[in-house]
Short mmCIF file of C-alpha atoms and ligand atoms in Angstrom, two decimals:
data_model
loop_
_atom_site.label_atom_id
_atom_site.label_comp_id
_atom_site.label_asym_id
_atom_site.label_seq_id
_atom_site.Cartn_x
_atom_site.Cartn_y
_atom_site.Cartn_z
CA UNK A 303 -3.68 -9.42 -13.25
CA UNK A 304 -1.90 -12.54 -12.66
CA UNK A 305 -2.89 -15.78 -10.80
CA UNK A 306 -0.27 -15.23 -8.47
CA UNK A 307 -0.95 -11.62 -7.52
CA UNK A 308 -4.22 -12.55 -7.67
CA UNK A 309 -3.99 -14.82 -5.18
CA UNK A 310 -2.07 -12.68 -2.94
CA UNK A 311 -5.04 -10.10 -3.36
CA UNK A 312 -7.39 -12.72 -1.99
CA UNK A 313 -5.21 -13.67 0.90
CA UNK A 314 -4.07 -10.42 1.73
CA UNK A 315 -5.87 -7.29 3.04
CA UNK A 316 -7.76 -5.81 5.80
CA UNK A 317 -11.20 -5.52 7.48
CA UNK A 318 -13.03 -3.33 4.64
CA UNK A 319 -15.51 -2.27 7.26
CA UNK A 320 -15.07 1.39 7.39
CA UNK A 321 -17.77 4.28 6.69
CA UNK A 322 -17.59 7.12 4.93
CA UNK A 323 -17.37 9.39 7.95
CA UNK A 324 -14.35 7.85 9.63
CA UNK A 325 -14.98 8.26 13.74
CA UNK A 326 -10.90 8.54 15.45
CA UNK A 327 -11.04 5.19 16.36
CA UNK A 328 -11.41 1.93 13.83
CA UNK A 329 -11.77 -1.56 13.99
CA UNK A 330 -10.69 -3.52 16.31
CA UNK A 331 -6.73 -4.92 15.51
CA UNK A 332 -6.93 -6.86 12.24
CA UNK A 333 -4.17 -8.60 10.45
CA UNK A 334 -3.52 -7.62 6.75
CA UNK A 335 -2.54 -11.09 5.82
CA UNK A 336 -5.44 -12.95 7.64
CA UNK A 337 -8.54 -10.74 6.41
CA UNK A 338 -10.78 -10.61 3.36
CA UNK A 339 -9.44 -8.86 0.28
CA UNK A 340 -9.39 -5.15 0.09
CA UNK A 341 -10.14 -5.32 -3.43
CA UNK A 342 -13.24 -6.81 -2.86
CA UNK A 343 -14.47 -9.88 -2.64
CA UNK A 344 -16.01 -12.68 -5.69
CA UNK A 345 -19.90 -11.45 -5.53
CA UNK A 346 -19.85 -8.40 -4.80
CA UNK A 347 -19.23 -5.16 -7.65
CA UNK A 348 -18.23 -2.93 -4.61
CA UNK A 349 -14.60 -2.12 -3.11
CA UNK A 350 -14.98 -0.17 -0.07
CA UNK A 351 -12.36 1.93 2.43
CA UNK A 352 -10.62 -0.26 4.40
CA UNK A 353 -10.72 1.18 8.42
CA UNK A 354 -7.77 1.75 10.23
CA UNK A 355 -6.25 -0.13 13.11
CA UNK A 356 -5.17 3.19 15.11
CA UNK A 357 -6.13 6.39 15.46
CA UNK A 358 -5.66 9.38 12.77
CA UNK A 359 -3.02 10.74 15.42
CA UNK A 360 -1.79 7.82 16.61
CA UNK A 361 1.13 8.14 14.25
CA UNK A 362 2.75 11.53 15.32
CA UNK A 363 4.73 13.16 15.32
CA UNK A 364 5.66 11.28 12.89
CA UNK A 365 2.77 11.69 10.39
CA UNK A 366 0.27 14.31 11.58
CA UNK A 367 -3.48 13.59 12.56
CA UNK A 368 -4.65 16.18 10.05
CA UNK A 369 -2.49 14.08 7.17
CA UNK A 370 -3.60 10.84 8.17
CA UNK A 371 -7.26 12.30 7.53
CA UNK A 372 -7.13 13.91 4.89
CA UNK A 373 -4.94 10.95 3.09
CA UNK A 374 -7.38 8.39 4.51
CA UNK A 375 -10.94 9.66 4.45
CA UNK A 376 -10.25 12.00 1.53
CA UNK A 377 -7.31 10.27 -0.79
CA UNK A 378 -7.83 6.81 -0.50
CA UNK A 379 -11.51 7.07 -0.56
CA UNK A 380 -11.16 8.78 -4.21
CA UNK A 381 -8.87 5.90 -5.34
CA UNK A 382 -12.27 3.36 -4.26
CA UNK A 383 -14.62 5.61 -5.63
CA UNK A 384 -12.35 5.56 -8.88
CA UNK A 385 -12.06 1.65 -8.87
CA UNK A 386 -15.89 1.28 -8.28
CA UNK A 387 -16.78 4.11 -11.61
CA UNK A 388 -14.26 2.28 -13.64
CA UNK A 389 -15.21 -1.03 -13.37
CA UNK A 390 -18.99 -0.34 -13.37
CA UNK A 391 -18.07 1.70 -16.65
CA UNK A 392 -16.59 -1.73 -18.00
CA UNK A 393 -19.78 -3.68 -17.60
CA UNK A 394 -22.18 -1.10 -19.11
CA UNK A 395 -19.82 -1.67 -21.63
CA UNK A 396 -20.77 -4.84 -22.05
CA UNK A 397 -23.84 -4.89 -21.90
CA UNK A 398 -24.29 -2.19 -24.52
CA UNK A 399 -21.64 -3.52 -26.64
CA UNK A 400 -20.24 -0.54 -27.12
CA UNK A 401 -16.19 -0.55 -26.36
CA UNK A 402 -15.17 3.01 -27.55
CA UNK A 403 -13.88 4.40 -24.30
CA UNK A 404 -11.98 0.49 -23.01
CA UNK A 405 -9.04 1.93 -23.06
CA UNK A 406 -9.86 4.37 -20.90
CA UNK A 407 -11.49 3.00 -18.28
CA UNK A 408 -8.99 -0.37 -18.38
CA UNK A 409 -5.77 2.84 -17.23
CA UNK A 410 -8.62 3.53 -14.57
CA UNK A 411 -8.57 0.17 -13.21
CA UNK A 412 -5.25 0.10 -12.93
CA UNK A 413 -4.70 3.30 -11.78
CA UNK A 414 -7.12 3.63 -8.90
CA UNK A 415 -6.80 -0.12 -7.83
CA UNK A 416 -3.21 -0.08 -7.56
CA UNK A 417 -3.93 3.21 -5.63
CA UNK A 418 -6.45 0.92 -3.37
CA UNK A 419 -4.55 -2.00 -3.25
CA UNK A 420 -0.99 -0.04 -1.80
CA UNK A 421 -2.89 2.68 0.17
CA UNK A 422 -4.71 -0.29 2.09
CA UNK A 423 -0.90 -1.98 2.47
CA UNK A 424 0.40 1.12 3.77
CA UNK A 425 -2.02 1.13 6.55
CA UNK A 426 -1.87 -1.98 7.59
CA UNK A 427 2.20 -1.93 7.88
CA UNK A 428 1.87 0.79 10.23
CA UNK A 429 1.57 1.08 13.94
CA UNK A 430 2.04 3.57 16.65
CA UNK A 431 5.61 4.32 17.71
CA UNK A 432 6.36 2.15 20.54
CA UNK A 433 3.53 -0.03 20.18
CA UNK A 434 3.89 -1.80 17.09
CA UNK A 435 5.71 0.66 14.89
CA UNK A 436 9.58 0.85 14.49
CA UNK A 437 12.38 -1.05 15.60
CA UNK A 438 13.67 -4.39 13.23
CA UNK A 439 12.00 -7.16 11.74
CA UNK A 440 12.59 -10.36 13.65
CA UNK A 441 12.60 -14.79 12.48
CA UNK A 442 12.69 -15.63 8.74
CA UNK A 443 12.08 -11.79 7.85
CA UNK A 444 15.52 -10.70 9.26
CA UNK A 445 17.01 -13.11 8.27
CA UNK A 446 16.19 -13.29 4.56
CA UNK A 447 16.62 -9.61 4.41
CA UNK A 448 20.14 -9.91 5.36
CA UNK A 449 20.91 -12.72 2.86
CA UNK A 450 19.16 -10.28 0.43
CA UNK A 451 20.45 -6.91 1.18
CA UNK A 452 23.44 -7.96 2.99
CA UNK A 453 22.49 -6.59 5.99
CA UNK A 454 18.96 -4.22 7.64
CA UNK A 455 21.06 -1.46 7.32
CA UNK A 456 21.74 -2.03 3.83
CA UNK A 457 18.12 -2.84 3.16
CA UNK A 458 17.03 0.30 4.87
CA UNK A 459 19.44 2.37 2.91
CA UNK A 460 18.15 0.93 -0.37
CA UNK A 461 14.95 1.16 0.38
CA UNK A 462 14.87 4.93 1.23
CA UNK A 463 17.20 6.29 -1.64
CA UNK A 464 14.87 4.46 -3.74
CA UNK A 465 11.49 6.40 -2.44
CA UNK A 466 13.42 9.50 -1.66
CA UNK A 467 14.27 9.07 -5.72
CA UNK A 468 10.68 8.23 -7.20
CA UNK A 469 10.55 10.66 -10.07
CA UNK A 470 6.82 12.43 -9.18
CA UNK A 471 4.11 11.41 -7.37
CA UNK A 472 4.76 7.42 -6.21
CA UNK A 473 5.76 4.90 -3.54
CA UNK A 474 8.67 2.94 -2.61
CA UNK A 475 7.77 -0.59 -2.01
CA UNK A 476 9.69 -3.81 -0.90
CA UNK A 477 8.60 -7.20 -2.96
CA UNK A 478 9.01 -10.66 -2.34
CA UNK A 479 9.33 -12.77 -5.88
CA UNK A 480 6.98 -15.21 -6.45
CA UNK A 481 9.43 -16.86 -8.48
CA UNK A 482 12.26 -17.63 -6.54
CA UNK A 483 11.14 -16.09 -3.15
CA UNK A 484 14.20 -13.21 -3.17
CA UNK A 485 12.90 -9.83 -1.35
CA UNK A 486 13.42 -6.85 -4.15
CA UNK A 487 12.92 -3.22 -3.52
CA UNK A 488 11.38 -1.20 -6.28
CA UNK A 489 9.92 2.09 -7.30
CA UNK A 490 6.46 2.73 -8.17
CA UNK A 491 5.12 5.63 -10.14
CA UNK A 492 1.76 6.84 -9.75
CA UNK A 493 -0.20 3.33 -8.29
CA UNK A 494 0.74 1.05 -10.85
CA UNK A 495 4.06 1.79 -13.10
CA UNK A 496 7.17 0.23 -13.13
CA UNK A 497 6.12 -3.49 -11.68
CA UNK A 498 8.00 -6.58 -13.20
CA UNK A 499 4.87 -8.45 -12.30
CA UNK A 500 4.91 -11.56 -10.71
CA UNK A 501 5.88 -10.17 -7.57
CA UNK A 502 3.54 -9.76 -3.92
CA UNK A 503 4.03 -6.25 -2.01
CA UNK A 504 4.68 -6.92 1.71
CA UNK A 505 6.12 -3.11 2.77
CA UNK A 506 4.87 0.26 0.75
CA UNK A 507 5.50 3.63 1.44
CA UNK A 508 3.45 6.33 -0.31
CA UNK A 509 5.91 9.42 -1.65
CA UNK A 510 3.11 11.27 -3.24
CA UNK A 511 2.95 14.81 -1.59
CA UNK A 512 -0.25 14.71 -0.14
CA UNK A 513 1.01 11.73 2.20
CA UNK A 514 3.36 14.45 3.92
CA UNK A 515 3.21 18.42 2.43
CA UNK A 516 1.58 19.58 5.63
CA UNK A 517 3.82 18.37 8.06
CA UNK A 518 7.03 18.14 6.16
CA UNK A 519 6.20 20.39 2.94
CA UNK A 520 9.01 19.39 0.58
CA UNK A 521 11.52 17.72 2.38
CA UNK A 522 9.93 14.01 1.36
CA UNK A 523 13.51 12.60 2.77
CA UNK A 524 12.99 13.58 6.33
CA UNK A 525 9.01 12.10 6.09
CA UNK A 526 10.53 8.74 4.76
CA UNK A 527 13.55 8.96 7.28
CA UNK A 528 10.37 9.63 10.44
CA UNK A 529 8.26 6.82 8.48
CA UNK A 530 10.64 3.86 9.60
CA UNK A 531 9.53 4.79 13.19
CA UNK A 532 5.96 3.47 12.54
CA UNK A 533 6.87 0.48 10.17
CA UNK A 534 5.34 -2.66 11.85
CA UNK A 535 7.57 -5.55 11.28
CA UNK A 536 5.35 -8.53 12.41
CA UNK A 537 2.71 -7.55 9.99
CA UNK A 538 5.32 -7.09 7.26
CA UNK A 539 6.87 -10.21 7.84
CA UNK A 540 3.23 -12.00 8.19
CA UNK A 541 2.50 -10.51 4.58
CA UNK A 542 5.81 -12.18 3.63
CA UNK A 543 4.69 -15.50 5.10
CA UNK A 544 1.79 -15.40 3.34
CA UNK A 545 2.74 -14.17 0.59
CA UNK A 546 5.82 -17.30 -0.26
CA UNK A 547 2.75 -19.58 1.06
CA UNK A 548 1.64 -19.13 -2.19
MN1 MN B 1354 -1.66 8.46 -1.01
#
């Protein structure tokens, strides 16, 4: 991982507070760009599930109670689970000396913390329709979007042909470069293909089928064309703050 990303893990993330048996209702309203990281923190070998800031049907209709349990409780608790086998894998490893299997549990780190890392983005840019979730992004956001994309409807174009075109399971997620600031959409496969690196995550949505089979079974371009009803623009564009902070 690099520095920068790095530090964008560190700065980024949400209250990872949450038990195993997940009650309706979460933490109280916590900012993804102003709490500890969600991949853990120096000191500690454990990542844990991140809690929500809504309730499981606080989404709909747009994304279904049952989904939002299941994907939550079920999904992204595998994906920390994964993380925390890996990595504890890694130092028995080095304490025995014995490397035979690196390789293998190295695609494990990447593959279950980049499922961590955007799962735990994908919560936090979302809110309930109405009160939080939908409508445009606002200040700086906007406005760099447009000088980007050439406009939000451009932007919102791009950014859905690209998920709707994610070849298997994967996300679509919207980048600012650390290099030179410029917001980039890009597709993801599984949790952790396709990145140029060098490049902080501010807006994620997840395109595998078990973020939308039961409600919308195959048609994954009428679950991203519902998603951009719960989208919450002031915590995207407070990722993006943080994020060209540095
Ligand atoms: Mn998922």
């Amino acid at each position: 991982m690099d520095k920068n990303r790095r530090d964008f893990l560190k700065a980024g993330g949400i209250l990872t507070a949450a038990a195993a048996t997940m009650p309706s209702v979460f933490t109280t309203s916590t900012a993804f760009a102003q709490q500890p990281s969600p991949i853990g923190r120096r000191g500690t070998d454990k990542h844990t599930l991140p809690g929500l800031n809504y309730a499981y049907d606080a989404l709909e209709p747009y994304i279904d109670a049952k989904t939002m349990e299941l994907h939550h409780s079920k999904h992204h608790q595998g994906y920390v689970d994964g993380l925390n086998k890996a990595e504890a894998e890694l130092r028995k490893a080095r304490a025995s000396g014995d490397y035979s299997l690196v390789q293998h549990w190295s695609r494990k780190v990447a593959f279950n913390g980049g499922g961590h890392y955007l799962h735990t983005l994908f919560w936090a840019t979302m809110a309930p329709p109405g009160k939080g979730g939908g409508g445009e992004p606002k200040g700086v956001l906007a406005r760099n979007i447009n000088e980007d994309f050439g406009s939000f409807k451009a932007f919102k174009e791009h950014f859905s042909a690209a998920a709707k075109s994610v070849e298997g399971s994967g996300w679509g997620v919207l980048h600012v470069r650390l290099s030179d600031h410029k917001l980039i959409v890009l597709q993801v496969e599984n949790h952790q293909k396709l990145s140029p690196w060098g490049v902080a995550p501010i807006l994620d949505i997840d395109v595998w089928e078990h973020a939308y089979y039961l409600k919308y079974q195959n048609k994954r371009g009428e679950f991203i064309d519902a998603w951009w009803n719960v989208v919450n623009w002031d915590q995207v564009e407070k990722n993006y703050l943080t994020a060209i902070k540095g």
